[in-house]
Amino acid sequence: MTRTIHLTLDINGQRHDLDVEPRVTLLDALREHLGLTGTKKGCDQGQCGACTCHVDGKRVLSCLTLAAQAEGRQVTTIEGLAGPNGELHPVQSAFIEHDAFQCGYCTPGQIMSAVACIREGHAGSDEEIREYMSGNLCRCGAYNSIVTAVREAAEMA
């Protein structure tokens, strides 16, 4: 018999009640139980950053975070980043303007990490942006455009 736990998660400003196994990660809860597939499963080992989302405003790797750890906390995914009327977040707009993506698979995690990087005050130079974005890998090599987009969005903030 599989044991489940009941969780109430606040994701993108909406309350969700779930019954999941205790070992379910936040990533799997988002994708498989709530249908929020914007957060990507890359390596499933905390190495690529594709699963980056925010918990209480801080970036986390959702593949390494248990869903139970997010209970009572505010979770923001890429789906919750745009404004209420669908207006894009400045980082999203900058990524589009500077073609800071190619295949797009890493883009949600890159954007979530970039928002946190700016919020944390680590976008003062290209070198600092590269350092604080280094946990997010891009197999297509769009790094120069990503740095440009983060720098522009930081200047607008």
Short mmCIF file of N, CA, C and O in Angstrom, two decimals, residues 7-55:
data_model
loop_
_atom_site.label_atom_id
_atom_site.label_comp_id
_atom_site.label_asym_id
_atom_site.label_seq_id
_atom_site.Cartn_x
_atom_site.Cartn_y
_atom_site.Cartn_z
N LEU A 7 -1.17 17.82 0.87
CA LEU A 7 -0.46 19.10 0.82
C LEU A 7 -1.39 20.18 0.29
O LEU A 7 -2.21 19.93 -0.58
N THR A 8 -1.20 21.37 0.81
CA THR A 8 -1.84 22.55 0.25
C THR A 8 -0.70 23.46 -0.21
O THR A 8 0.10 23.92 0.61
N LEU A 9 -0.62 23.66 -1.51
CA LEU A 9 0.45 24.46 -2.08
C LEU A 9 -0.10 25.74 -2.68
O LEU A 9 -1.14 25.73 -3.34
N ASP A 10 0.60 26.85 -2.46
CA ASP A 10 0.25 28.14 -3.05
C ASP A 10 1.18 28.36 -4.23
O ASP A 10 2.36 28.66 -4.05
N ILE A 11 0.65 28.17 -5.42
CA ILE A 11 1.45 28.25 -6.63
C ILE A 11 0.88 29.33 -7.54
O ILE A 11 -0.29 29.29 -7.91
N ASN A 12 1.72 30.31 -7.84
CA ASN A 12 1.32 31.43 -8.70
C ASN A 12 0.06 32.11 -8.18
O ASN A 12 -0.80 32.53 -8.94
N GLY A 13 -0.04 32.21 -6.86
CA GLY A 13 -1.15 32.90 -6.24
C GLY A 13 -2.43 32.10 -6.13
O GLY A 13 -3.45 32.62 -5.70
N GLN A 14 -2.39 30.83 -6.50
CA GLN A 14 -3.58 29.98 -6.39
C GLN A 14 -3.29 28.81 -5.46
O GLN A 14 -2.20 28.24 -5.47
N ARG A 15 -4.29 28.46 -4.71
CA ARG A 15 -4.18 27.35 -3.76
C ARG A 15 -4.49 26.03 -4.47
O ARG A 15 -5.46 25.93 -5.22
N HIS A 16 -3.65 25.04 -4.19
CA HIS A 16 -3.84 23.70 -4.78
C HIS A 16 -3.74 22.67 -3.67
O HIS A 16 -2.79 22.67 -2.89
N ASP A 17 -4.73 21.77 -3.61
CA ASP A 17 -4.70 20.66 -2.67
C ASP A 17 -4.28 19.41 -3.42
O ASP A 17 -4.82 19.10 -4.51
N LEU A 18 -3.31 18.70 -2.85
CA LEU A 18 -2.77 17.50 -3.49
C LEU A 18 -2.62 16.38 -2.49
O LEU A 18 -2.31 16.62 -1.32
N ASP A 19 -2.79 15.18 -2.95
CA ASP A 19 -2.43 13.99 -2.19
C ASP A 19 -1.34 13.29 -2.98
O ASP A 19 -1.59 12.82 -4.11
N VAL A 20 -0.14 13.28 -2.42
CA VAL A 20 1.03 12.73 -3.12
C VAL A 20 1.84 11.86 -2.18
O VAL A 20 1.71 11.94 -0.95
N GLU A 21 2.70 11.05 -2.76
CA GLU A 21 3.65 10.30 -1.95
C GLU A 21 4.63 11.28 -1.33
O GLU A 21 4.95 12.30 -1.93
N PRO A 22 5.13 10.98 -0.14
CA PRO A 22 6.05 11.91 0.54
C PRO A 22 7.31 12.24 -0.25
O PRO A 22 7.88 13.31 -0.08
N ARG A 23 7.74 11.35 -1.12
CA ARG A 23 8.99 11.56 -1.87
C ARG A 23 8.80 12.34 -3.16
O ARG A 23 9.77 12.54 -3.91
N VAL A 24 7.60 12.78 -3.48
CA VAL A 24 7.35 13.52 -4.72
C VAL A 24 8.06 14.87 -4.66
O VAL A 24 7.93 15.62 -3.69
N THR A 25 8.80 15.16 -5.72
CA THR A 25 9.50 16.44 -5.78
C THR A 25 8.54 17.56 -6.18
O THR A 25 7.47 17.29 -6.75
N LEU A 26 8.94 18.77 -5.90
CA LEU A 26 8.14 19.92 -6.33
C LEU A 26 8.02 19.91 -7.85
O LEU A 26 6.93 20.19 -8.39
N LEU A 27 9.07 19.56 -8.55
CA LEU A 27 9.02 19.50 -10.01
C LEU A 27 7.94 18.53 -10.49
O LEU A 27 7.13 18.87 -11.35
N ASP A 28 7.92 17.34 -9.92
CA ASP A 28 6.92 16.36 -10.35
C ASP A 28 5.51 16.76 -9.92
O ASP A 28 4.55 16.51 -10.65
N ALA A 29 5.38 17.41 -8.78
CA ALA A 29 4.06 17.89 -8.36
C ALA A 29 3.56 18.94 -9.35
O ALA A 29 2.39 18.90 -9.76
N LEU A 30 4.44 19.85 -9.76
CA LEU A 30 4.05 20.88 -10.71
C LEU A 30 3.65 20.28 -12.05
O LEU A 30 2.58 20.57 -12.59
N ARG A 31 4.50 19.44 -12.59
CA ARG A 31 4.29 18.91 -13.94
C ARG A 31 3.24 17.81 -14.00
O ARG A 31 2.35 17.86 -14.83
N GLU A 32 3.36 16.83 -13.14
CA GLU A 32 2.53 15.64 -13.25
C GLU A 32 1.19 15.74 -12.51
O GLU A 32 0.22 15.12 -12.93
N HIS A 33 1.16 16.50 -11.43
CA HIS A 33 -0.07 16.57 -10.64
C HIS A 33 -0.88 17.83 -10.92
O HIS A 33 -2.09 17.83 -10.73
N LEU A 34 -0.20 18.91 -11.34
CA LEU A 34 -0.92 20.17 -11.55
C LEU A 34 -0.92 20.63 -13.01
O LEU A 34 -1.56 21.62 -13.34
N GLY A 35 -0.22 19.93 -13.87
CA GLY A 35 -0.21 20.28 -15.29
C GLY A 35 0.53 21.56 -15.62
O GLY A 35 0.33 22.13 -16.69
N LEU A 36 1.40 22.02 -14.72
CA LEU A 36 2.20 23.22 -14.97
C LEU A 36 3.52 22.77 -15.58
O LEU A 36 4.52 22.58 -14.89
N THR A 37 3.53 22.62 -16.89
CA THR A 37 4.67 22.02 -17.57
C THR A 37 5.72 23.02 -18.04
O THR A 37 6.67 22.64 -18.72
N GLY A 38 5.56 24.28 -17.69
CA GLY A 38 6.57 25.29 -18.06
C GLY A 38 7.89 25.03 -17.36
O GLY A 38 8.96 25.29 -17.94
N THR A 39 7.86 24.54 -16.15
CA THR A 39 9.08 24.18 -15.43
C THR A 39 9.56 22.86 -16.01
O THR A 39 8.83 21.88 -16.02
N LYS A 40 10.78 22.86 -16.54
CA LYS A 40 11.26 21.70 -17.30
C LYS A 40 12.06 20.72 -16.45
O LYS A 40 12.75 21.12 -15.52
N LYS A 41 11.96 19.46 -16.83
CA LYS A 41 12.77 18.40 -16.23
C LYS A 41 13.94 18.17 -17.17
O LYS A 41 13.76 17.69 -18.28
N GLY A 42 15.12 18.54 -16.71
CA GLY A 42 16.31 18.35 -17.52
C GLY A 42 17.08 17.14 -17.04
O GLY A 42 16.85 16.02 -17.48
N CYS A 43 17.95 17.36 -16.09
CA CYS A 43 18.82 16.28 -15.60
C CYS A 43 18.21 15.51 -14.43
O CYS A 43 18.61 14.39 -14.16
N ASP A 44 17.28 16.13 -13.71
CA ASP A 44 16.66 15.54 -12.52
C ASP A 44 17.68 15.27 -11.42
O ASP A 44 17.46 14.43 -10.56
N GLN A 45 18.80 16.01 -11.46
CA GLN A 45 19.86 15.85 -10.46
C GLN A 45 20.41 17.17 -9.96
O GLN A 45 21.45 17.21 -9.33
N GLY A 46 19.75 18.28 -10.28
CA GLY A 46 20.20 19.59 -9.81
C GLY A 46 21.41 20.15 -10.52
O GLY A 46 22.06 21.05 -10.00
N GLN A 47 21.70 19.66 -11.71
CA GLN A 47 22.90 20.09 -12.42
C GLN A 47 22.66 21.09 -13.55
O GLN A 47 23.59 21.76 -13.96
N CYS A 48 21.41 21.18 -14.06
CA CYS A 48 21.21 21.96 -15.29
C CYS A 48 20.42 23.25 -15.09
O CYS A 48 20.52 24.16 -15.91
N GLY A 49 19.60 23.35 -14.05
CA GLY A 49 18.84 24.56 -13.80
C GLY A 49 17.54 24.69 -14.57
O GLY A 49 16.81 25.67 -14.41
N ALA A 50 17.20 23.71 -15.42
CA ALA A 50 15.97 23.80 -16.22
C ALA A 50 14.72 23.85 -15.34
O ALA A 50 13.70 24.37 -15.76
N CYS A 51 14.81 23.34 -14.13
CA CYS A 51 13.65 23.25 -13.23
C CYS A 51 13.57 24.42 -12.24
O CYS A 51 12.78 24.37 -11.30
N THR A 52 14.35 25.47 -12.47
CA THR A 52 14.38 26.59 -11.53
C THR A 52 13.02 27.25 -11.40
O THR A 52 12.37 27.59 -12.39
N CYS A 53 12.58 27.43 -10.18
CA CYS A 53 11.39 28.21 -9.87
C CYS A 53 11.69 28.98 -8.59
O CYS A 53 12.81 28.91 -8.07
N HIS A 54 10.75 29.74 -8.11
CA HIS A 54 10.96 30.54 -6.89
C HIS A 54 10.09 30.01 -5.77
O HIS A 54 8.92 29.70 -5.97
N VAL A 55 10.68 29.91 -4.60
CA VAL A 55 9.94 29.59 -3.38
C VAL A 55 10.22 30.73 -2.41
O VAL A 55 11.38 30.99 -2.08
#
